[in-house]
mmCIF file of C-alpha atoms in Angstrom:
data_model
loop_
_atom_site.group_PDB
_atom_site.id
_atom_site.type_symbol
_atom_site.label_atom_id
_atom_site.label_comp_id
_atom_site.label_asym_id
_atom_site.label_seq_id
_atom_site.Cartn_x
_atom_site.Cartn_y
_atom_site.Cartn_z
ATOM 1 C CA UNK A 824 0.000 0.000 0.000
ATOM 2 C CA UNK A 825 0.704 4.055 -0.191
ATOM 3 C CA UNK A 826 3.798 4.873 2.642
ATOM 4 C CA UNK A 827 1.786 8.086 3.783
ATOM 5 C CA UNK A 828 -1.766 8.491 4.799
ATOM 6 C CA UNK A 829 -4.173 10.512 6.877
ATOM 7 C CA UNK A 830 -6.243 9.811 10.089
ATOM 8 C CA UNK A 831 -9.160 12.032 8.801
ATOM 9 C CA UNK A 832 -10.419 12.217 5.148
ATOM 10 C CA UNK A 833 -12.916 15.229 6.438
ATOM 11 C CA UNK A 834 -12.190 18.393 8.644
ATOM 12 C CA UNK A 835 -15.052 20.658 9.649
ATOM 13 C CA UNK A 836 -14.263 23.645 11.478
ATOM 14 C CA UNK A 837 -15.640 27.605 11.980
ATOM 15 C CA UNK A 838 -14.319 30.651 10.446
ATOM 16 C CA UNK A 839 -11.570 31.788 13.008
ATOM 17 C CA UNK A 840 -11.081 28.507 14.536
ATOM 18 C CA UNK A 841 -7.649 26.955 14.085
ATOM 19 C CA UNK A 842 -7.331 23.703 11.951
ATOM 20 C CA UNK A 843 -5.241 20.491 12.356
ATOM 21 C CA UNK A 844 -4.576 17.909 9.761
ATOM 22 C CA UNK A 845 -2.715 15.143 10.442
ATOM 23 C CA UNK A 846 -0.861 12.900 8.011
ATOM 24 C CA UNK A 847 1.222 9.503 8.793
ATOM 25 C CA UNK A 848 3.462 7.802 6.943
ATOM 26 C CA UNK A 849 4.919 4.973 6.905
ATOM 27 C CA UNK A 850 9.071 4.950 5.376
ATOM 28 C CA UNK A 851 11.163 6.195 7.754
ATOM 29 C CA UNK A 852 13.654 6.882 4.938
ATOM 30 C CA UNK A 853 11.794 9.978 3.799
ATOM 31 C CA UNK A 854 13.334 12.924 4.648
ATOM 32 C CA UNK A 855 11.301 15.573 2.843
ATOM 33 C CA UNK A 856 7.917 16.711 3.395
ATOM 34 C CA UNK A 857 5.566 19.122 1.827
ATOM 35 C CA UNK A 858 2.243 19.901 2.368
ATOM 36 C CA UNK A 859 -0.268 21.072 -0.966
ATOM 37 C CA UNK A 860 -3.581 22.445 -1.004
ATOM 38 C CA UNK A 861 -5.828 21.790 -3.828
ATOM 39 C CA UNK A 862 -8.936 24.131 -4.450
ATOM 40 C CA UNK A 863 -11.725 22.678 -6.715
ATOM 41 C CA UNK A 864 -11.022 22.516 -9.942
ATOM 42 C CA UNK A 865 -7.135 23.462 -9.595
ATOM 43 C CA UNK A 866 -4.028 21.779 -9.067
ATOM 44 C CA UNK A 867 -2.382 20.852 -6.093
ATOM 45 C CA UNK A 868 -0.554 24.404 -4.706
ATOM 46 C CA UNK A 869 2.628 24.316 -2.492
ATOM 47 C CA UNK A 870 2.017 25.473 1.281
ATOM 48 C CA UNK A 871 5.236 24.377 3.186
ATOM 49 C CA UNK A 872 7.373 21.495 3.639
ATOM 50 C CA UNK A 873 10.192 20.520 6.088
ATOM 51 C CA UNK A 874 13.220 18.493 6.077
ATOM 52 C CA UNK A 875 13.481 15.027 8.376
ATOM 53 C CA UNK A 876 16.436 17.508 10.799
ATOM 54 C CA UNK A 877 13.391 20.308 11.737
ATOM 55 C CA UNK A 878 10.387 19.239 13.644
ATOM 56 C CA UNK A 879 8.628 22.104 13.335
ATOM 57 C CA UNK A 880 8.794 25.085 10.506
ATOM 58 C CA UNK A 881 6.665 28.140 10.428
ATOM 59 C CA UNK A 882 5.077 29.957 7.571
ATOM 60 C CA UNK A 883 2.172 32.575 7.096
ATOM 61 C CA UNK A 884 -0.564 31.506 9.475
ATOM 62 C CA UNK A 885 0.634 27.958 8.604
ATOM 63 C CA UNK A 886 2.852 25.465 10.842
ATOM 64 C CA UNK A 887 3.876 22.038 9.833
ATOM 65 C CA UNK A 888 5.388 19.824 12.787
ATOM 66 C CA UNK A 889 7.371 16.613 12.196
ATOM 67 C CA UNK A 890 7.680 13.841 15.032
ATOM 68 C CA UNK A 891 10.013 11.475 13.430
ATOM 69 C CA UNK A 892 9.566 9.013 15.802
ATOM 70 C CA UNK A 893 6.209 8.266 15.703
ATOM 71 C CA UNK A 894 6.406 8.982 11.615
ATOM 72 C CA UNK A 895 3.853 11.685 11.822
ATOM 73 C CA UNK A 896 3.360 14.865 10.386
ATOM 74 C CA UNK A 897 0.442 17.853 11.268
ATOM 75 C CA UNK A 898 -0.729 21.238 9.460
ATOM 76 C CA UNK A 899 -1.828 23.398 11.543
ATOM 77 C CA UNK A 900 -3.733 26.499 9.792
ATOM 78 C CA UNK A 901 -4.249 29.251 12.418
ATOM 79 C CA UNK A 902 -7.152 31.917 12.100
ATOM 80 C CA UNK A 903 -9.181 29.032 9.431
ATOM 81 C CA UNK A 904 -10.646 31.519 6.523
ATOM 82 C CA UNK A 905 -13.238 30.259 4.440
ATOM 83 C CA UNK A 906 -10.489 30.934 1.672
ATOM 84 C CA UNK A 907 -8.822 27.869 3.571
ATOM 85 C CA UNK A 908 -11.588 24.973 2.360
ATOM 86 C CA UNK A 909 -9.985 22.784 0.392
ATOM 87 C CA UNK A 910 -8.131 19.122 0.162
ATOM 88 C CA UNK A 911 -4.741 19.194 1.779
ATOM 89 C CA UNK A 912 -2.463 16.717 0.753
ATOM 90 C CA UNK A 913 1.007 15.713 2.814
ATOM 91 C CA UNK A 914 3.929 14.105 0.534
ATOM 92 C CA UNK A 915 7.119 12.568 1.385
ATOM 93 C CA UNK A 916 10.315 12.191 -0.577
ATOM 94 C CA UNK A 917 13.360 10.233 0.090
ATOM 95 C CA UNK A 918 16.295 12.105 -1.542
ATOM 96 C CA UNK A 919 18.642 10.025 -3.104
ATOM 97 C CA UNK A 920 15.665 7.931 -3.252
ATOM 98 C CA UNK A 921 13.824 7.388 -5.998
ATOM 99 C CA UNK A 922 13.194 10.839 -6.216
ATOM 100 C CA UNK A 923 9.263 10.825 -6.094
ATOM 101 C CA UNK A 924 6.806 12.507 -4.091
ATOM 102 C CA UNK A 925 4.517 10.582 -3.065
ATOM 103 C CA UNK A 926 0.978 11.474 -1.850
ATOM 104 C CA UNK A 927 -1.221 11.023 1.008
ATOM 105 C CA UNK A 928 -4.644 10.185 0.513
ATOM 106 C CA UNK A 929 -5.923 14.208 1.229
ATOM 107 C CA UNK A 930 -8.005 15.369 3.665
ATOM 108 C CA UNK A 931 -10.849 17.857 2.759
ATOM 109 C CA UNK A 932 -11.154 21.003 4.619
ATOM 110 C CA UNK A 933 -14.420 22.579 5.010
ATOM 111 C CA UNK A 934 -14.691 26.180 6.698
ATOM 112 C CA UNK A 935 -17.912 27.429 8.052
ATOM 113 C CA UNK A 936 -18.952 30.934 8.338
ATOM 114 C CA UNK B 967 2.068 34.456 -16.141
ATOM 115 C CA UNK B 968 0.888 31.003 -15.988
ATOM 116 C CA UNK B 969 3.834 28.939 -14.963
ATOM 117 C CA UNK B 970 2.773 25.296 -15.870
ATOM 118 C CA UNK B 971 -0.152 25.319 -18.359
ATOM 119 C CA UNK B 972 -1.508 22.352 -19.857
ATOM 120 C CA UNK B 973 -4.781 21.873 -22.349
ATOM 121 C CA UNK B 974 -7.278 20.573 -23.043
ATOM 122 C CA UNK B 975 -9.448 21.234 -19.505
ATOM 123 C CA UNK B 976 -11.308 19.276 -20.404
ATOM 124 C CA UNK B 977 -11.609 15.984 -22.951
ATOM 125 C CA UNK B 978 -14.203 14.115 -23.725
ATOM 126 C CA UNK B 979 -13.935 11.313 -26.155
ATOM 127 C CA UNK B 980 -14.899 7.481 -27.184
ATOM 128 C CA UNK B 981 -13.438 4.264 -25.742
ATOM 129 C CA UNK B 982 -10.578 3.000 -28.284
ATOM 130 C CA UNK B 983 -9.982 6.760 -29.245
ATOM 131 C CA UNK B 984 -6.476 7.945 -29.191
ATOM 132 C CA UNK B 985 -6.031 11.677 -27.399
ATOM 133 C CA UNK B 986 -2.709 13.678 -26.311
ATOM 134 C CA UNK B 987 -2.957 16.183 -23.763
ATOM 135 C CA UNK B 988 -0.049 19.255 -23.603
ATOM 136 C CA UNK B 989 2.012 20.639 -20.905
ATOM 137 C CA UNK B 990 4.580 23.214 -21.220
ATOM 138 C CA UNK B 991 6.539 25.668 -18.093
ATOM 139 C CA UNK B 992 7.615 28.738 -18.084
ATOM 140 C CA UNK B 993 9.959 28.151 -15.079
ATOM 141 C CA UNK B 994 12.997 27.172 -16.392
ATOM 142 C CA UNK B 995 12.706 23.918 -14.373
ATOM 143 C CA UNK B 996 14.454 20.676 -15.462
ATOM 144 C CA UNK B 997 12.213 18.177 -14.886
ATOM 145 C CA UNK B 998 8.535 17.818 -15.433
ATOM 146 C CA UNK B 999 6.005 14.888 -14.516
ATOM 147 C CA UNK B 1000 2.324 13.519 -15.233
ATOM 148 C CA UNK B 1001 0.298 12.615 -12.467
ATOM 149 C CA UNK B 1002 -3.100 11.036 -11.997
ATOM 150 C CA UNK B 1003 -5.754 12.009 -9.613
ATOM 151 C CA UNK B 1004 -8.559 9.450 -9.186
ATOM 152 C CA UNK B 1005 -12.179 10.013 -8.395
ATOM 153 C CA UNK B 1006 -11.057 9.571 -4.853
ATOM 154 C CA UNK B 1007 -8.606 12.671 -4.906
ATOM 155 C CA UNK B 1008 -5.351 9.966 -4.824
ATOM 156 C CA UNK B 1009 -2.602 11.638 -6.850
ATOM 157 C CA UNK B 1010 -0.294 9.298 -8.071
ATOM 158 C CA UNK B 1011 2.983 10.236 -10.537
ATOM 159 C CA UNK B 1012 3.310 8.370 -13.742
ATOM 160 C CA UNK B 1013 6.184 9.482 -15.063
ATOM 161 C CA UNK B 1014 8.946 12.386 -14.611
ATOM 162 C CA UNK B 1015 11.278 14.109 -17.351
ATOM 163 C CA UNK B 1016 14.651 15.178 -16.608
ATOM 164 C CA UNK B 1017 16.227 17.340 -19.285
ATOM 165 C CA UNK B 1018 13.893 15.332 -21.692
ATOM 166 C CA UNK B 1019 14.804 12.004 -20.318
ATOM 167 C CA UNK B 1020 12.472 9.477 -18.826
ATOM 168 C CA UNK B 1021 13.471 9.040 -15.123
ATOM 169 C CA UNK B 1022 10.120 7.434 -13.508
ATOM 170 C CA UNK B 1023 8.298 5.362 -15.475
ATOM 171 C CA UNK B 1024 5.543 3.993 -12.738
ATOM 172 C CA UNK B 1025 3.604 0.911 -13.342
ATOM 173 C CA UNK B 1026 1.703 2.586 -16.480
ATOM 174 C CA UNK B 1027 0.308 0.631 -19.438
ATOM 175 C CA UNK B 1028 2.081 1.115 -22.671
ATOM 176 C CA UNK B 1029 -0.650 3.091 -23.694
ATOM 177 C CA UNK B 1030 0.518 5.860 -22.175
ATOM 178 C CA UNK B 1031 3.459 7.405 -24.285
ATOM 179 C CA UNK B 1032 4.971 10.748 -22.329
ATOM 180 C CA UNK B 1033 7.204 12.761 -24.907
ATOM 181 C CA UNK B 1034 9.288 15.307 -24.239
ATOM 182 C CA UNK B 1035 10.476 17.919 -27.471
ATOM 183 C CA UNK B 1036 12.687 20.331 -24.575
ATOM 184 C CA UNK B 1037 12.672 20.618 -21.203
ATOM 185 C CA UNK B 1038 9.732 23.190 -21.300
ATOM 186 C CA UNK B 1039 7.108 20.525 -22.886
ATOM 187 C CA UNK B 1040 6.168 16.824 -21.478
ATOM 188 C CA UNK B 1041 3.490 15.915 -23.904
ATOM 189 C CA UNK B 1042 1.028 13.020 -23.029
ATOM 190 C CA UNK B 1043 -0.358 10.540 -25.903
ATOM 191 C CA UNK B 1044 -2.601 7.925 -24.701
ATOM 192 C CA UNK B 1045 -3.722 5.458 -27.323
ATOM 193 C CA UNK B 1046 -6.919 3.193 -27.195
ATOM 194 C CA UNK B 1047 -8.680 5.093 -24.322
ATOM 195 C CA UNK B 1048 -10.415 3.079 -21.986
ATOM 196 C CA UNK B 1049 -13.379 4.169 -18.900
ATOM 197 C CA UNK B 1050 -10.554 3.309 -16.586
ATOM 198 C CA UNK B 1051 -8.228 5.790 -17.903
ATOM 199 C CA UNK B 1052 -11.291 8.610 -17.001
ATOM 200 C CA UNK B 1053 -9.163 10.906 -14.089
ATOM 201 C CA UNK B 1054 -7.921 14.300 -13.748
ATOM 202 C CA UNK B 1055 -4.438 14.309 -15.389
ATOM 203 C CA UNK B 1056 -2.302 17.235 -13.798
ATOM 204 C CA UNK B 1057 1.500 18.188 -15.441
ATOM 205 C CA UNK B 1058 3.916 19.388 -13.026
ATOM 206 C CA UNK B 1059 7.690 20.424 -12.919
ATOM 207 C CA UNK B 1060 10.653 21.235 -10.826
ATOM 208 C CA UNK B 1061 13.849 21.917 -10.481
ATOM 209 C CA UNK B 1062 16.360 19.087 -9.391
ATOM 210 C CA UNK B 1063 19.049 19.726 -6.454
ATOM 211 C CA UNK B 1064 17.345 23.022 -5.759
ATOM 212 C CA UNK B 1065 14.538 21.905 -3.665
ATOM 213 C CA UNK B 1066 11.804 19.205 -4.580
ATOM 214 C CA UNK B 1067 8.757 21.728 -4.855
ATOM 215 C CA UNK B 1068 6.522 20.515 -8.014
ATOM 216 C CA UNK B 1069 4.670 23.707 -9.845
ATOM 217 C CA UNK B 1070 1.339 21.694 -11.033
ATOM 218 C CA UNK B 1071 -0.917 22.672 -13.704
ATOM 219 C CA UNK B 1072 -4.427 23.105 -13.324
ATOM 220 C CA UNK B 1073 -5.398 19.468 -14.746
ATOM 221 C CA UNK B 1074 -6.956 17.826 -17.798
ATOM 222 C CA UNK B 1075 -10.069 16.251 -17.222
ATOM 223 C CA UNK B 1076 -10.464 13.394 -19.248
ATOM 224 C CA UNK B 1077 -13.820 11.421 -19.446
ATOM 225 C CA UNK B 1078 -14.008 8.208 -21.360
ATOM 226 C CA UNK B 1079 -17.344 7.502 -22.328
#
């Protein structure tokens, strides 16, 4: 089966709230991570990723965390917009690997006014 | 600017047609790839271009012919279309040894009817 998958394919939350999605995976030879979010009808859009020596990395409103031991990776999306509803996908890549992200099953994000 | 662009949006067509869907970048990245999103939002690659060589070639049937004119393009033929080949295809590229970040396009839709 797929190395990396998520504990909830659905995420319902209020405008203002803060969101968590929360992806697990399964080779502990990845060392790269990125999360996407894909609006309907788009393609998958970069949001952040981290390297296997951070545990944690900070963007704009967004914060991915890594726990390498347990093989488990969160977005957390602080202030949810409605603008944030969409699927988020994780992916993992093991460089010097085969080179190939590979994607998590997604997990759609649904903000409420 | 649109940096990856593909087209059609959309394709409809007859099982046992043949259809080719385009992809080009803008980036100046070195490598491009198909992917293919199923009905359940999995994304999975089929096959990455580096420099217009074939790196990944995924479990794909020989239907399926990527080609590659320059770096910029990473065409997609697909002969004999079948209901099971009925996804959204998306086109994507980066750049190697920079970081792994993949620039997608906005997706074909293909329906096999």
């Amino acid at each position: 089966g797929e190395s990396v998958g998520l504990h909830l394919p659905t995420l319902s939350v209020q405008e203002g709230d803060n969101s968590i999605i929360n992806c697990a995976y399964s080779n502990s030879a990845s060392d790269y991570f990125i999360w996407y979010k894909q609006e309907s009808g788009k393609g998958p859009q970069f949001i952040i990723d981290i390297r296997s020596n951070m545990d944690k990395r900070q963007g704009q409103r967004v914060t991915v965390l890594l726990n390498k031991t347990v093989k488990h990776l969160s977005l957390q999306i602080a202030a949810t917009q409605p603008g944030d509803s969409a699927v988020y996908f994780c992916a993992e890549e093991t460089q010097g690997g085969s080179e190939k992200l590979v994607f998590g099953k997604g997990t759609k994000l649904t903000v409420n006014p | 600017d649109t940096a990856v662009s593909q087209t059609p949006k959309y394709l409809v067509t007859q099982m046992g047609n043949d259809k080719s869907i385009k992809c080009e970048q803008n980036l100046g990245h070195d490598t491009m790839y198909w992917y293919k999103q199923d009905s359940k939002k999995f994304l999975k690659i089929m096959f990455s271009y580096n420099n217009k060589e074939l790196i990944i070639n995924e479990t794909v049937p020989n239907r399926f012919s990527p080609k590659s004119p320059d770096k910029a393009h990473l065409n997609l033929h697909i002969n004999s279309l079948e209901l099971g080949d009925s996804a959204v295809y998306f086109c994507a590229s980066s750049q190697r040894g920079l970081d792994e970040k993949l620039f997608f396009g906005s997706g074909t839709q293909l329906s096999v009817l």
